[in-house]
Amino acid sequence: RAALRELLGAAGVDAAPGGFVVPATGRRVSWAELAALLVEAGRPGLDEVHTFAPPTVTWTMGVHAVAVVVDTLTGGTSVRRYGVAHETGPSLNPRVVDGQLRGGVAQGIGGALLERVDHDPAAQPLSATLADYLVPEATDVPAIRLAHLDAPSGLNPLGIRGVGESGIIASGSAIAAAVDDALEEFGVHVARHPMTSDHLLGLIEEARR
């Protein structure tokens, strides 16, 4: 109101349906007209903020399927095939959704097979560079097949579901299960991450004794 009084040179301005009214003259000013006046005067414009608090999180279901090959002579593991089926609601940008899922899987491959943090007895980090702290290269990540299930959430007006973490949450467990299955005939059971080549080779050699 203070800004409107200044812009109109009016002593008093009252709120009215859809905007304001100047009691002395009866002039009415809508919200749109006020916004235009503010712009013309070089003043800050109008902001409108809405908030929505859903009753709970938007639960999302999905499944990861993995095929791996484990070299029993070196303990090295390669992920050959990977697929993700995921519930989505309306997708604002399908390419971003696909990239989010594929990026999460790539990060999960690193956490499952490569990324190990080592320290010496004095708690000094031994894996402080990418020469020691290994991350997946492009050749470590296979083509990832995606299936989006059109399942809008009933917990919000837009039916949206989150996809930000769906690529990584299940990937570590899925890869571990695939490695465990591949080494079942050797009596090897994996129970930790990362499943580095030296760790798997140690399990294989121990099982052979």
Coordinates of C-alpha atoms in Angstrom, one line a residue:
R1 CA 0.0 0.0 0.0
A2 CA 2.8 2.4 0.8
A3 CA 4.3 1.9 -2.6
L4 CA 0.9 2.4 -4.3
R5 CA 0.3 5.6 -2.3
E6 CA 3.6 6.9 -3.4
L7 CA 3.1 6.0 -7.1
L8 CA -0.5 7.4 -7.2
G9 CA 0.2 10.4 -5.0
A10 CA -2.8 9.3 -2.9
A11 CA -3.2 9.9 0.8
G12 CA -5.0 6.6 1.4
V13 CA -5.4 3.3 -0.4
D14 CA -7.6 0.4 0.7
A15 CA -7.6 -3.2 -0.3
A16 CA -10.4 -4.3 -2.7
P17 CA -11.3 -7.5 -4.5
G18 CA -8.7 -8.0 -7.2
G19 CA -6.5 -5.1 -6.1
F20 CA -6.9 -1.7 -4.4
V21 CA -9.1 1.3 -4.4
V22 CA -8.4 5.0 -3.7
P23 CA -11.3 6.1 -1.4
A24 CA -10.9 9.8 -2.2
T25 CA -11.3 9.3 -6.0
G26 CA -12.8 5.8 -6.3
R27 CA -10.0 4.8 -8.6
R28 CA -9.4 1.1 -8.7
V29 CA -6.0 -0.5 -9.4
S30 CA -5.7 -4.2 -10.1
W31 CA -2.8 -6.4 -9.2
A32 CA -1.7 -6.4 -12.8
E33 CA -1.8 -2.6 -13.0
L34 CA 0.2 -2.3 -9.8
A35 CA 2.8 -4.7 -11.2
A36 CA 3.1 -2.5 -14.3
L37 CA 3.4 0.7 -12.3
L38 CA 6.2 -0.8 -10.2
V39 CA 8.1 -1.8 -13.3
E40 CA 7.6 1.6 -14.9
A41 CA 8.9 3.3 -11.7
G42 CA 12.0 0.9 -11.5
R43 CA 10.7 -0.6 -8.3
P44 CA 11.0 -4.3 -7.3
G45 CA 8.2 -6.3 -8.8
L46 CA 5.6 -8.5 -7.1
D47 CA 6.5 -12.0 -5.9
E48 CA 4.0 -14.8 -5.3
V49 CA 5.0 -17.9 -3.3
H50 CA 3.0 -21.1 -2.9
T51 CA 4.0 -24.1 -0.7
F52 CA 2.7 -27.6 -0.6
A53 CA 3.5 -30.2 2.1
P54 CA 2.7 -33.7 1.1
P55 CA 1.4 -36.0 3.8
T56 CA 4.3 -38.4 3.3
V57 CA 7.1 -39.1 0.9
T58 CA 6.3 -40.2 -2.7
W59 CA 7.2 -43.9 -2.5
T60 CA 8.8 -45.2 -5.6
M61 CA 9.3 -48.9 -6.6
G62 CA 11.9 -50.3 -9.0
V63 CA 14.1 -53.2 -9.8
H64 CA 17.7 -53.6 -10.9
A65 CA 19.0 -56.6 -12.9
V66 CA 22.7 -57.2 -13.4
A67 CA 24.9 -59.7 -15.3
V68 CA 28.6 -59.8 -14.2
V69 CA 31.7 -61.8 -15.1
V70 CA 34.2 -62.5 -12.4
D71 CA 37.8 -63.5 -13.4
T72 CA 38.7 -66.2 -10.9
L73 CA 42.4 -65.8 -11.6
T74 CA 42.5 -62.1 -10.8
G75 CA 39.3 -61.4 -8.9
G76 CA 38.4 -58.7 -11.3
T77 CA 34.7 -58.1 -12.0
S78 CA 33.2 -56.6 -15.0
V79 CA 29.5 -55.6 -15.3
R80 CA 28.3 -56.8 -18.7
R81 CA 24.6 -56.0 -18.7
Y82 CA 22.5 -53.7 -16.6
G83 CA 18.8 -53.0 -16.6
V84 CA 16.5 -50.8 -14.4
A85 CA 12.7 -50.7 -14.3
H86 CA 11.4 -47.8 -12.4
E87 CA 8.1 -46.2 -11.5
T88 CA 7.8 -42.6 -12.7
G89 CA 5.0 -40.1 -12.7
P90 CA 4.9 -37.2 -15.2
S91 CA 8.4 -36.6 -16.4
L92 CA 9.3 -33.0 -16.9
N93 CA 12.4 -33.8 -18.9
P94 CA 12.8 -37.5 -19.9
R95 CA 16.4 -37.1 -20.9
V96 CA 17.3 -35.7 -17.4
V97 CA 15.4 -38.7 -15.8
D98 CA 17.4 -41.1 -18.0
G99 CA 20.6 -39.4 -17.1
Q100 CA 19.8 -39.4 -13.4
L101 CA 19.2 -43.2 -13.4
R102 CA 22.3 -44.0 -15.5
G103 CA 24.5 -41.7 -13.5
G104 CA 23.3 -43.3 -10.3
V105 CA 24.1 -46.8 -11.6
A106 CA 27.6 -45.7 -12.7
Q107 CA 28.1 -44.3 -9.2
G108 CA 26.8 -47.6 -7.7
I109 CA 29.2 -49.6 -9.8
G110 CA 32.1 -47.6 -8.4
G111 CA 30.9 -48.0 -4.8
A112 CA 30.4 -51.7 -5.3
L113 CA 33.6 -52.6 -7.0
L114 CA 36.3 -49.9 -6.8
E115 CA 36.0 -47.0 -4.4
R116 CA 37.9 -47.9 -1.2
V117 CA 39.1 -45.5 1.4
D118 CA 42.3 -46.7 3.1
H119 CA 44.1 -45.2 6.1
D120 CA 47.4 -46.0 7.7
P121 CA 47.8 -46.7 11.5
A122 CA 48.0 -43.0 12.2
A123 CA 44.7 -42.4 10.4
Q124 CA 46.4 -40.7 7.5
P125 CA 44.5 -41.3 4.2
L126 CA 46.2 -43.6 1.7
S127 CA 43.8 -43.2 -1.1
A128 CA 43.9 -39.4 -1.5
T129 CA 44.2 -39.3 -5.3
L130 CA 42.5 -40.9 -8.2
A131 CA 45.5 -43.1 -8.7
D132 CA 44.6 -44.9 -5.4
Y133 CA 40.9 -44.1 -5.0
L134 CA 39.5 -45.7 -8.1
V135 CA 36.3 -44.6 -9.9
P136 CA 34.6 -46.2 -12.9
E137 CA 35.9 -45.3 -16.3
A138 CA 33.6 -45.2 -19.4
T139 CA 34.6 -48.8 -20.2
D140 CA 33.5 -50.0 -16.8
V141 CA 29.9 -48.9 -17.3
P142 CA 27.8 -51.0 -19.8
A143 CA 24.9 -49.8 -21.8
I144 CA 22.1 -49.5 -19.2
R145 CA 18.6 -50.4 -20.3
L146 CA 15.8 -48.4 -18.8
A147 CA 12.1 -49.1 -18.5
H148 CA 9.8 -46.4 -17.1
L149 CA 6.5 -47.5 -15.6
D150 CA 3.9 -44.8 -15.9
A151 CA 2.6 -44.9 -12.3
P152 CA 1.7 -41.4 -11.0
S153 CA 1.8 -40.9 -7.3
G154 CA -1.5 -40.3 -5.5
L155 CA 0.1 -38.4 -2.7
N156 CA 0.5 -35.1 -4.5
P157 CA -1.5 -33.0 -7.0
L158 CA 1.0 -33.5 -9.9
G159 CA 1.5 -37.2 -9.4
I160 CA 5.2 -36.8 -9.5
R161 CA 7.7 -39.3 -8.0
G162 CA 11.4 -38.8 -7.2
V163 CA 14.1 -40.3 -9.3
G164 CA 17.1 -38.6 -7.8
E165 CA 18.4 -41.6 -5.9
S166 CA 16.7 -44.5 -7.7
G167 CA 19.8 -45.3 -9.8
I168 CA 22.1 -45.8 -6.8
I169 CA 20.0 -47.1 -4.0
A170 CA 19.7 -50.7 -5.4
S171 CA 22.8 -50.9 -7.6
G172 CA 25.3 -51.9 -4.9
S173 CA 23.1 -54.7 -3.6
A174 CA 22.2 -55.9 -7.1
I175 CA 25.9 -56.1 -8.1
A176 CA 26.8 -57.8 -4.9
A177 CA 24.1 -60.4 -5.5
A178 CA 25.3 -61.0 -9.0
V179 CA 28.9 -61.5 -7.8
D180 CA 27.7 -63.8 -5.0
D181 CA 25.8 -65.8 -7.6
A182 CA 28.7 -66.0 -9.9
L183 CA 31.0 -67.4 -7.2
E184 CA 28.5 -69.7 -5.6
E185 CA 30.1 -72.8 -7.1
F186 CA 33.3 -71.9 -5.3
G187 CA 31.6 -71.6 -2.0
V188 CA 32.3 -67.9 -1.9
H189 CA 29.9 -65.5 -0.2
V190 CA 30.5 -61.7 -0.4
A191 CA 29.4 -59.6 2.4
R192 CA 31.1 -56.2 2.0
H193 CA 31.7 -53.3 -0.3
P194 CA 33.8 -52.5 -2.2
M195 CA 34.3 -56.0 -3.8
T196 CA 37.7 -55.1 -5.1
S197 CA 39.7 -57.6 -7.1
D198 CA 42.2 -58.3 -4.3
H199 CA 39.4 -58.9 -1.9
L200 CA 37.5 -61.3 -4.2
L201 CA 40.7 -63.1 -5.1
G202 CA 41.5 -63.6 -1.4
L203 CA 38.0 -65.1 -0.9
I204 CA 38.4 -67.4 -3.9
E205 CA 41.8 -68.7 -2.8
E206 CA 40.6 -69.2 0.7
A207 CA 37.7 -71.3 -0.6
R208 CA 40.0 -73.4 -2.7
R209 CA 42.2 -74.4 0.3

